[in-house]
Amino acid sequence: MHIAIAGNIGSGKTTLTKMLAKRYGWTPRFEPVDNNPYLSDFYADMERWSFNLQVYFLNKRFKEVVEISKSNDTIVQDRTIFEDARIFAPNLHATGKMSDRDFANYSDLFDLMMSLVNLPDLMIYIRTTIPNIVAQIQKRGREYEKSIRIDYLQGLNDRYEEWISTYKGHLLIVDGDNTKFESNPEDFKQITDMIDAKLYGLFPLE
């Protein structure tokens, strides 16, 4: 089974992935951030490095999806291939940081990949606002994230909302501003209760 966790930068995806993996005994798959050879360059010069960065993510994410589809384990994934293609790449293109040519090439590649894989069995979307995102980014203190602009984060948030409003698969939405699952056991239990209802209730996923 494939459980995917989606949400903007700093929304708590990695924390929730770790907590759910521990709670259910699922196998976690984390976003390849620290080993990404393009990330620091991208934040320093988005126009130059946007295509390289997005193709790197797409390559890594597609490999993960294929591996997950072949696994007998229940896997919980930190960020999905859909976010790369439906949020980050379109946002870069719309703001002039990815050329028409590169975006068309990228989109064709994504469409081909998606013709070969299925949606996750359950998508968990952490919905959060910009002030909360900024606070989380400051809290974790990653050097390369300090230069991220507010308007960039807002553009991502808008695209997340647009994408999730049309998502066709099984979906749970977590209020990332008011559900402090990382520090409040009752808030985390609310999430696991929703997951249990989806996976093991009277009308489980089909």
PDB file of N, CA, C and O in Angstrom, residues 67-130:
ATOM      1  N   GLU A  67       9.413   1.680  -7.493  1.00  0.00           N
ATOM      2  CA  GLU A  67       9.823   0.778  -6.419  1.00  0.00           C
ATOM      3  C   GLU A  67       8.673   0.500  -5.461  1.00  0.00           C
ATOM      4  O   GLU A  67       8.476  -0.638  -5.014  1.00  0.00           O
ATOM      5  N   ILE A  68       7.904   1.535  -5.130  1.00  0.00           N
ATOM      6  CA  ILE A  68       6.767   1.366  -4.234  1.00  0.00           C
ATOM      7  C   ILE A  68       5.729   0.424  -4.838  1.00  0.00           C
ATOM      8  O   ILE A  68       5.158  -0.435  -4.153  1.00  0.00           O
ATOM      9  N   SER A  69       5.486   0.562  -6.137  1.00  0.00           N
ATOM     10  CA  SER A  69       4.487  -0.280  -6.809  1.00  0.00           C
ATOM     11  C   SER A  69       4.877  -1.753  -6.805  1.00  0.00           C
ATOM     12  O   SER A  69       4.010  -2.631  -6.890  1.00  0.00           O
ATOM     13  N   LYS A  70       6.165  -2.024  -6.687  1.00  0.00           N
ATOM     14  CA  LYS A  70       6.649  -3.403  -6.692  1.00  0.00           C
ATOM     15  C   LYS A  70       6.809  -3.975  -5.285  1.00  0.00           C
ATOM     16  O   LYS A  70       7.090  -5.169  -5.124  1.00  0.00           O
ATOM     17  N   SER A  71       6.637  -3.140  -4.267  1.00  0.00           N
ATOM     18  CA  SER A  71       6.877  -3.563  -2.895  1.00  0.00           C
ATOM     19  C   SER A  71       5.629  -4.185  -2.277  1.00  0.00           C
ATOM     20  O   SER A  71       4.496  -3.789  -2.580  1.00  0.00           O
ATOM     21  N   ASN A  72       5.840  -5.133  -1.392  1.00  0.00           N
ATOM     22  CA  ASN A  72       4.750  -5.725  -0.622  1.00  0.00           C
ATOM     23  C   ASN A  72       4.525  -4.994   0.697  1.00  0.00           C
ATOM     24  O   ASN A  72       3.582  -5.306   1.428  1.00  0.00           O
ATOM     25  N   ASP A  73       5.394  -4.024   1.022  1.00  0.00           N
ATOM     26  CA  ASP A  73       5.267  -3.257   2.255  1.00  0.00           C
ATOM     27  C   ASP A  73       4.243  -2.138   2.094  1.00  0.00           C
ATOM     28  O   ASP A  73       3.922  -1.725   0.986  1.00  0.00           O
ATOM     29  N   THR A  74       3.743  -1.635   3.239  1.00  0.00           N
ATOM     30  CA  THR A  74       3.007  -0.376   3.224  1.00  0.00           C
ATOM     31  C   THR A  74       4.017   0.736   3.399  1.00  0.00           C
ATOM     32  O   THR A  74       4.751   0.780   4.380  1.00  0.00           O
ATOM     33  N   ILE A  75       4.060   1.628   2.428  1.00  0.00           N
ATOM     34  CA  ILE A  75       5.083   2.674   2.392  1.00  0.00           C
ATOM     35  C   ILE A  75       4.424   4.037   2.549  1.00  0.00           C
ATOM     36  O   ILE A  75       3.433   4.345   1.885  1.00  0.00           O
ATOM     37  N   VAL A  76       4.969   4.855   3.434  1.00  0.00           N
ATOM     38  CA  VAL A  76       4.498   6.227   3.613  1.00  0.00           C
ATOM     39  C   VAL A  76       5.576   7.143   3.038  1.00  0.00           C
ATOM     40  O   VAL A  76       6.743   7.077   3.423  1.00  0.00           O
ATOM     41  N   GLN A  77       5.175   7.987   2.092  1.00  0.00           N
ATOM     42  CA  GLN A  77       6.115   8.775   1.291  1.00  0.00           C
ATOM     43  C   GLN A  77       6.039  10.257   1.618  1.00  0.00           C
ATOM     44  O   GLN A  77       4.963  10.859   1.626  1.00  0.00           O
ATOM     45  N   ASP A  78       7.185  10.846   1.857  1.00  0.00           N
ATOM     46  CA  ASP A  78       7.324  12.279   2.140  1.00  0.00           C
ATOM     47  C   ASP A  78       7.436  13.024   0.810  1.00  0.00           C
ATOM     48  O   ASP A  78       8.484  13.014   0.179  1.00  0.00           O
ATOM     49  N   ARG A  79       6.347  13.681   0.387  1.00  0.00           N
ATOM     50  CA  ARG A  79       6.188  14.418  -0.877  1.00  0.00           C
ATOM     51  C   ARG A  79       6.069  13.457  -2.062  1.00  0.00           C
ATOM     52  O   ARG A  79       6.613  12.376  -2.063  1.00  0.00           O
ATOM     53  N   THR A  80       5.330  13.901  -3.076  1.00  0.00           N
ATOM     54  CA  THR A  80       4.959  13.036  -4.186  1.00  0.00           C
ATOM     55  C   THR A  80       5.410  13.603  -5.524  1.00  0.00           C
ATOM     56  O   THR A  80       5.724  14.788  -5.657  1.00  0.00           O
ATOM     57  N   ILE A  81       5.384  12.748  -6.521  1.00  0.00           N
ATOM     58  CA  ILE A  81       5.721  13.145  -7.882  1.00  0.00           C
ATOM     59  C   ILE A  81       4.729  14.167  -8.428  1.00  0.00           C
ATOM     60  O   ILE A  81       5.072  15.014  -9.257  1.00  0.00           O
ATOM     61  N   PHE A  82       3.488  14.134  -7.935  1.00  0.00           N
ATOM     62  CA  PHE A  82       2.452  15.046  -8.420  1.00  0.00           C
ATOM     63  C   PHE A  82       2.751  16.493  -8.024  1.00  0.00           C
ATOM     64  O   PHE A  82       2.429  17.424  -8.758  1.00  0.00           O
ATOM     65  N   GLU A  83       3.361  16.667  -6.862  1.00  0.00           N
ATOM     66  CA  GLU A  83       3.684  18.019  -6.414  1.00  0.00           C
ATOM     67  C   GLU A  83       4.756  18.658  -7.285  1.00  0.00           C
ATOM     68  O   GLU A  83       4.699  19.854  -7.599  1.00  0.00           O
ATOM     69  N   ASP A  84       5.738  17.878  -7.703  1.00  0.00           N
ATOM     70  CA  ASP A  84       6.757  18.403  -8.600  1.00  0.00           C
ATOM     71  C   ASP A  84       6.124  18.933  -9.884  1.00  0.00           C
ATOM     72  O   ASP A  84       6.457  20.017 -10.359  1.00  0.00           O
ATOM     73  N   ALA A  85       5.203  18.148 -10.443  1.00  0.00           N
ATOM     74  CA  ALA A  85       4.651  18.480 -11.755  1.00  0.00           C
ATOM     75  C   ALA A  85       3.473  19.435 -11.705  1.00  0.00           C
ATOM     76  O   ALA A  85       3.261  20.206 -12.645  1.00  0.00           O
ATOM     77  N   ARG A  86       2.693  19.414 -10.626  1.00  0.00           N
ATOM     78  CA  ARG A  86       1.484  20.228 -10.551  1.00  0.00           C
ATOM     79  C   ARG A  86       1.655  21.510  -9.744  1.00  0.00           C
ATOM     80  O   ARG A  86       0.823  22.409  -9.846  1.00  0.00           O
ATOM     81  N   ILE A  87       2.720  21.590  -8.957  1.00  0.00           N
ATOM     82  CA  ILE A  87       2.928  22.784  -8.140  1.00  0.00           C
ATOM     83  C   ILE A  87       4.240  23.475  -8.479  1.00  0.00           C
ATOM     84  O   ILE A  87       4.263  24.626  -8.925  1.00  0.00           O
ATOM     85  N   PHE A  88       5.364  22.784  -8.292  1.00  0.00           N
ATOM     86  CA  PHE A  88       6.654  23.461  -8.370  1.00  0.00           C
ATOM     87  C   PHE A  88       7.031  23.854  -9.799  1.00  0.00           C
ATOM     88  O   PHE A  88       7.413  25.002 -10.046  1.00  0.00           O
ATOM     89  N   ALA A  89       6.946  22.934 -10.730  1.00  0.00           N
ATOM     90  CA  ALA A  89       7.304  23.279 -12.113  1.00  0.00           C
ATOM     91  C   ALA A  89       6.355  24.318 -12.715  1.00  0.00           C
ATOM     92  O   ALA A  89       6.822  25.302 -13.310  1.00  0.00           O
ATOM     93  N   PRO A  90       5.018  24.178 -12.596  1.00  0.00           N
ATOM     94  CA  PRO A  90       4.137  25.226 -13.125  1.00  0.00           C
ATOM     95  C   PRO A  90       4.346  26.582 -12.472  1.00  0.00           C
ATOM     96  O   PRO A  90       4.226  27.622 -13.140  1.00  0.00           O
ATOM     97  N   ASN A  91       4.665  26.597 -11.175  1.00  0.00           N
ATOM     98  CA  ASN A  91       4.910  27.862 -10.503  1.00  0.00           C
ATOM     99  C   ASN A  91       6.173  28.537 -11.042  1.00  0.00           C
ATOM    100  O   ASN A  91       6.191  29.749 -11.278  1.00  0.00           O
ATOM    101  N   LEU A  92       7.198  27.752 -11.269  1.00  0.00           N
ATOM    102  CA  LEU A  92       8.423  28.295 -11.846  1.00  0.00           C
ATOM    103  C   LEU A  92       8.177  28.833 -13.253  1.00  0.00           C
ATOM    104  O   LEU A  92       8.670  29.890 -13.630  1.00  0.00           O
ATOM    105  N   HIS A  93       7.392  28.102 -14.028  1.00  0.00           N
ATOM    106  CA  HIS A  93       7.083  28.535 -15.397  1.00  0.00           C
ATOM    107  C   HIS A  93       6.256  29.814 -15.382  1.00  0.00           C
ATOM    108  O   HIS A  93       6.538  30.770 -16.126  1.00  0.00           O
ATOM    109  N   ALA A  94       5.248  29.871 -14.535  1.00  0.00           N
ATOM    110  CA  ALA A  94       4.345  31.030 -14.493  1.00  0.00           C
ATOM    111  C   ALA A  94       5.057  32.298 -14.027  1.00  0.00           C
ATOM    112  O   ALA A  94       4.670  33.406 -14.429  1.00  0.00           O
ATOM    113  N   THR A  95       6.070  32.145 -13.215  1.00  0.00           N
ATOM    114  CA  THR A  95       6.790  33.310 -12.698  1.00  0.00           C
ATOM    115  C   THR A  95       8.028  33.641 -13.531  1.00  0.00           C
ATOM    116  O   THR A  95       8.840  34.480 -13.126  1.00  0.00           O
ATOM    117  N   GLY A  96       8.169  33.000 -14.683  1.00  0.00           N
ATOM    118  CA  GLY A  96       9.272  33.307 -15.578  1.00  0.00           C
ATOM    119  C   GLY A  96      10.598  32.696 -15.204  1.00  0.00           C
ATOM    120  O   GLY A  96      11.631  33.062 -15.764  1.00  0.00           O
ATOM    121  N   LYS A  97      10.576  31.739 -14.276  1.00  0.00           N
ATOM    122  CA  LYS A  97      11.821  31.122 -13.829  1.00  0.00           C
ATOM    123  C   LYS A  97      12.110  29.804 -14.538  1.00  0.00           C
ATOM    124  O   LYS A  97      13.149  29.178 -14.290  1.00  0.00           O
ATOM    125  N   MET A  98      11.176  29.362 -15.399  1.00  0.00           N
ATOM    126  CA  MET A  98      11.416  28.228 -16.283  1.00  0.00           C
ATOM    127  C   MET A  98      10.874  28.594 -17.662  1.00  0.00           C
ATOM    128  O   MET A  98       9.747  29.075 -17.775  1.00  0.00           O
ATOM    129  N   SER A  99      11.656  28.386 -18.695  1.00  0.00           N
ATOM    130  CA  SER A  99      11.260  28.788 -20.046  1.00  0.00           C
ATOM    131  C   SER A  99      10.120  27.933 -20.580  1.00  0.00           C
ATOM    132  O   SER A  99       9.872  26.824 -20.097  1.00  0.00           O
ATOM    133  N   ASP A 100       9.427  28.436 -21.594  1.00  0.00           N
ATOM    134  CA  ASP A 100       8.360  27.665 -22.247  1.00  0.00           C
ATOM    135  C   ASP A 100       8.898  26.347 -22.773  1.00  0.00           C
ATOM    136  O   ASP A 100       8.257  25.305 -22.645  1.00  0.00           O
ATOM    137  N   ARG A 101      10.051  26.388 -23.389  1.00  0.00           N
ATOM    138  CA  ARG A 101      10.660  25.185 -23.972  1.00  0.00           C
ATOM    139  C   ARG A 101      10.953  24.132 -22.904  1.00  0.00           C
ATOM    140  O   ARG A 101      10.609  22.951 -23.060  1.00  0.00           O
ATOM    141  N   ASP A 102      11.569  24.564 -21.808  1.00  0.00           N
ATOM    142  CA  ASP A 102      11.891  23.624 -20.734  1.00  0.00           C
ATOM    143  C   ASP A 102      10.628  23.074 -20.079  1.00  0.00           C
ATOM    144  O   ASP A 102      10.557  21.880 -19.746  1.00  0.00           O
ATOM    145  N   PHE A 103       9.636  23.935 -19.882  1.00  0.00           N
ATOM    146  CA  PHE A 103       8.410  23.479 -19.233  1.00  0.00           C
ATOM    147  C   PHE A 103       7.664  22.471 -20.111  1.00  0.00           C
ATOM    148  O   PHE A 103       7.134  21.478 -19.609  1.00  0.00           O
ATOM    149  N   ALA A 104       7.632  22.707 -21.415  1.00  0.00           N
ATOM    150  CA  ALA A 104       6.969  21.767 -22.329  1.00  0.00           C
ATOM    151  C   ALA A 104       7.693  20.417 -22.322  1.00  0.00           C
ATOM    152  O   ALA A 104       7.050  19.352 -22.298  1.00  0.00           O
ATOM    153  N   ASN A 105       9.007  20.454 -22.319  1.00  0.00           N
ATOM    154  CA  ASN A 105       9.801  19.228 -22.274  1.00  0.00           C
ATOM    155  C   ASN A 105       9.542  18.474 -20.973  1.00  0.00           C
ATOM    156  O   ASN A 105       9.313  17.254 -20.966  1.00  0.00           O
ATOM    157  N   TYR A 106       9.569  19.198 -19.877  1.00  0.00           N
ATOM    158  CA  TYR A 106       9.320  18.610 -18.560  1.00  0.00           C
ATOM    159  C   TYR A 106       7.917  18.000 -18.486  1.00  0.00           C
ATOM    160  O   TYR A 106       7.731  16.879 -18.012  1.00  0.00           O
ATOM    161  N   SER A 107       6.926  18.720 -18.965  1.00  0.00           N
ATOM    162  CA  SER A 107       5.535  18.257 -18.897  1.00  0.00           C
ATOM    163  C   SER A 107       5.323  17.001 -19.726  1.00  0.00           C
ATOM    164  O   SER A 107       4.599  16.078 -19.312  1.00  0.00           O
ATOM    165  N   ASP A 108       5.927  16.938 -20.900  1.00  0.00           N
ATOM    166  CA  ASP A 108       5.827  15.737 -21.731  1.00  0.00           C
ATOM    167  C   ASP A 108       6.424  14.529 -21.013  1.00  0.00           C
ATOM    168  O   ASP A 108       5.872  13.418 -21.063  1.00  0.00           O
ATOM    169  N   LEU A 109       7.553  14.744 -20.356  1.00  0.00           N
ATOM    170  CA  LEU A 109       8.204  13.656 -19.627  1.00  0.00           C
ATOM    171  C   LEU A 109       7.330  13.180 -18.475  1.00  0.00           C
ATOM    172  O   LEU A 109       7.162  11.970 -18.259  1.00  0.00           O
ATOM    173  N   PHE A 110       6.747  14.124 -17.737  1.00  0.00           N
ATOM    174  CA  PHE A 110       5.870  13.748 -16.627  1.00  0.00           C
ATOM    175  C   PHE A 110       4.650  12.970 -17.115  1.00  0.00           C
ATOM    176  O   PHE A 110       4.279  11.950 -16.522  1.00  0.00           O
ATOM    177  N   ASP A 111       4.013  13.436 -18.182  1.00  0.00           N
ATOM    178  CA  ASP A 111       2.826  12.752 -18.708  1.00  0.00           C
ATOM    179  C   ASP A 111       3.153  11.314 -19.107  1.00  0.00           C
ATOM    180  O   ASP A 111       2.346  10.398 -18.882  1.00  0.00           O
ATOM    181  N   LEU A 112       4.307  11.113 -19.703  1.00  0.00           N
ATOM    182  CA  LEU A 112       4.724   9.761 -20.059  1.00  0.00           C
ATOM    183  C   LEU A 112       4.892   8.898 -18.816  1.00  0.00           C
ATOM    184  O   LEU A 112       4.408   7.753 -18.759  1.00  0.00           O
ATOM    185  N   MET A 113       5.530   9.433 -17.810  1.00  0.00           N
ATOM    186  CA  MET A 113       5.735   8.691 -16.569  1.00  0.00           C
ATOM    187  C   MET A 113       4.410   8.314 -15.923  1.00  0.00           C
ATOM    188  O   MET A 113       4.207   7.180 -15.469  1.00  0.00           O
ATOM    189  N   MET A 114       3.476   9.271 -15.883  1.00  0.00           N
ATOM    190  CA  MET A 114       2.218   9.028 -15.193  1.00  0.00           C
ATOM    191  C   MET A 114       1.325   8.028 -15.918  1.00  0.00           C
ATOM    192  O   MET A 114       0.412   7.465 -15.325  1.00  0.00           O
ATOM    193  N   SER A 115       1.582   7.808 -17.195  1.00  0.00           N
ATOM    194  CA  SER A 115       0.817   6.785 -17.925  1.00  0.00           C
ATOM    195  C   SER A 115       1.218   5.382 -17.486  1.00  0.00           C
ATOM    196  O   SER A 115       0.544   4.409 -17.830  1.00  0.00           O
ATOM    197  N   LEU A 116       2.286   5.285 -16.697  1.00  0.00           N
ATOM    198  CA  LEU A 116       2.833   3.987 -16.307  1.00  0.00           C
ATOM    199  C   LEU A 116       2.629   3.655 -14.831  1.00  0.00           C
ATOM    200  O   LEU A 116       2.978   2.553 -14.404  1.00  0.00           O
ATOM    201  N   VAL A 117       2.083   4.578 -14.037  1.00  0.00           N
ATOM    202  CA  VAL A 117       1.924   4.356 -12.596  1.00  0.00           C
ATOM    203  C   VAL A 117       0.519   4.753 -12.136  1.00  0.00           C
ATOM    204  O   VAL A 117      -0.215   5.430 -12.854  1.00  0.00           O
ATOM    205  N   ASN A 118       0.176   4.324 -10.915  1.00  0.00           N
ATOM    206  CA  ASN A 118      -1.134   4.613 -10.339  1.00  0.00           C
ATOM    207  C   ASN A 118      -1.048   5.711  -9.283  1.00  0.00           C
ATOM    208  O   ASN A 118       0.031   6.047  -8.793  1.00  0.00           O
ATOM    209  N   LEU A 119      -2.221   6.247  -8.919  1.00  0.00           N
ATOM    210  CA  LEU A 119      -2.291   7.176  -7.794  1.00  0.00           C
ATOM    211  C   LEU A 119      -1.958   6.442  -6.498  1.00  0.00           C
ATOM    212  O   LEU A 119      -2.142   5.224  -6.392  1.00  0.00           O
ATOM    213  N   PRO A 120      -1.487   7.178  -5.472  1.00  0.00           N
ATOM    214  CA  PRO A 120      -1.316   6.553  -4.156  1.00  0.00           C
ATOM    215  C   PRO A 120      -2.647   6.011  -3.638  1.00  0.00           C
ATOM    216  O   PRO A 120      -3.725   6.496  -4.005  1.00  0.00           O
ATOM    217  N   ASP A 121      -2.567   5.016  -2.766  1.00  0.00           N
ATOM    218  CA  ASP A 121      -3.790   4.474  -2.170  1.00  0.00           C
ATOM    219  C   ASP A 121      -4.460   5.497  -1.265  1.00  0.00           C
ATOM    220  O   ASP A 121      -5.687   5.506  -1.134  1.00  0.00           O
ATOM    221  N   LEU A 122      -3.662   6.351  -0.626  1.00  0.00           N
ATOM    222  CA  LEU A 122      -4.209   7.421   0.200  1.00  0.00           C
ATOM    223  C   LEU A 122      -3.261   8.619   0.156  1.00  0.00           C
ATOM    224  O   LEU A 122      -2.059   8.473   0.378  1.00  0.00           O
ATOM    225  N   MET A 123      -3.813   9.785  -0.150  1.00  0.00           N
ATOM    226  CA  MET A 123      -3.059  11.040  -0.128  1.00  0.00           C
ATOM    227  C   MET A 123      -3.447  11.822   1.125  1.00  0.00           C
ATOM    228  O   MET A 123      -4.636  12.039   1.386  1.00  0.00           O
ATOM    229  N   ILE A 124      -2.452  12.241   1.914  1.00  0.00           N
ATOM    230  CA  ILE A 124      -2.670  13.085   3.083  1.00  0.00           C
ATOM    231  C   ILE A 124      -2.075  14.455   2.775  1.00  0.00           C
ATOM    232  O   ILE A 124      -0.863  14.587   2.579  1.00  0.00           O
ATOM    233  N   TYR A 125      -2.934  15.471   2.720  1.00  0.00           N
ATOM    234  CA  TYR A 125      -2.489  16.828   2.397  1.00  0.00           C
ATOM    235  C   TYR A 125      -2.486  17.676   3.654  1.00  0.00           C
ATOM    236  O   TYR A 125      -3.511  17.799   4.338  1.00  0.00           O
ATOM    237  N   ILE A 126      -1.331  18.252   3.990  1.00  0.00           N
ATOM    238  CA  ILE A 126      -1.210  19.151   5.139  1.00  0.00           C
ATOM    239  C   ILE A 126      -1.444  20.573   4.635  1.00  0.00           C
ATOM    240  O   ILE A 126      -0.592  21.157   3.973  1.00  0.00           O
ATOM    241  N   ARG A 127      -2.598  21.125   4.972  1.00  0.00           N
ATOM    242  CA  ARG A 127      -2.952  22.490   4.550  1.00  0.00           C
ATOM    243  C   ARG A 127      -2.439  23.475   5.600  1.00  0.00           C
ATOM    244  O   ARG A 127      -2.748  23.347   6.792  1.00  0.00           O
ATOM    245  N   THR A 128      -1.677  24.469   5.175  1.00  0.00           N
ATOM    246  CA  THR A 128      -1.120  25.431   6.117  1.00  0.00           C
ATOM    247  C   THR A 128      -0.979  26.802   5.463  1.00  0.00           C
ATOM    248  O   THR A 128      -0.941  26.900   4.236  1.00  0.00           O
ATOM    249  N   THR A 129      -0.914  27.838   6.282  1.00  0.00           N
ATOM    250  CA  THR A 129      -0.838  29.208   5.781  1.00  0.00           C
ATOM    251  C   THR A 129       0.608  29.694   5.782  1.00  0.00           C
ATOM    252  O   THR A 129       1.484  29.093   6.416  1.00  0.00           O
ATOM    253  N   ILE A 130       0.847  30.807   5.099  1.00  0.00           N
ATOM    254  CA  ILE A 130       2.200  31.325   4.948  1.00  0.00           C
ATOM    255  C   ILE A 130       2.862  31.678   6.285  1.00  0.00           C
ATOM    256  O   ILE A 130       4.029  31.329   6.504  1.00  0.00           O
TER     257      ILE A 130
END
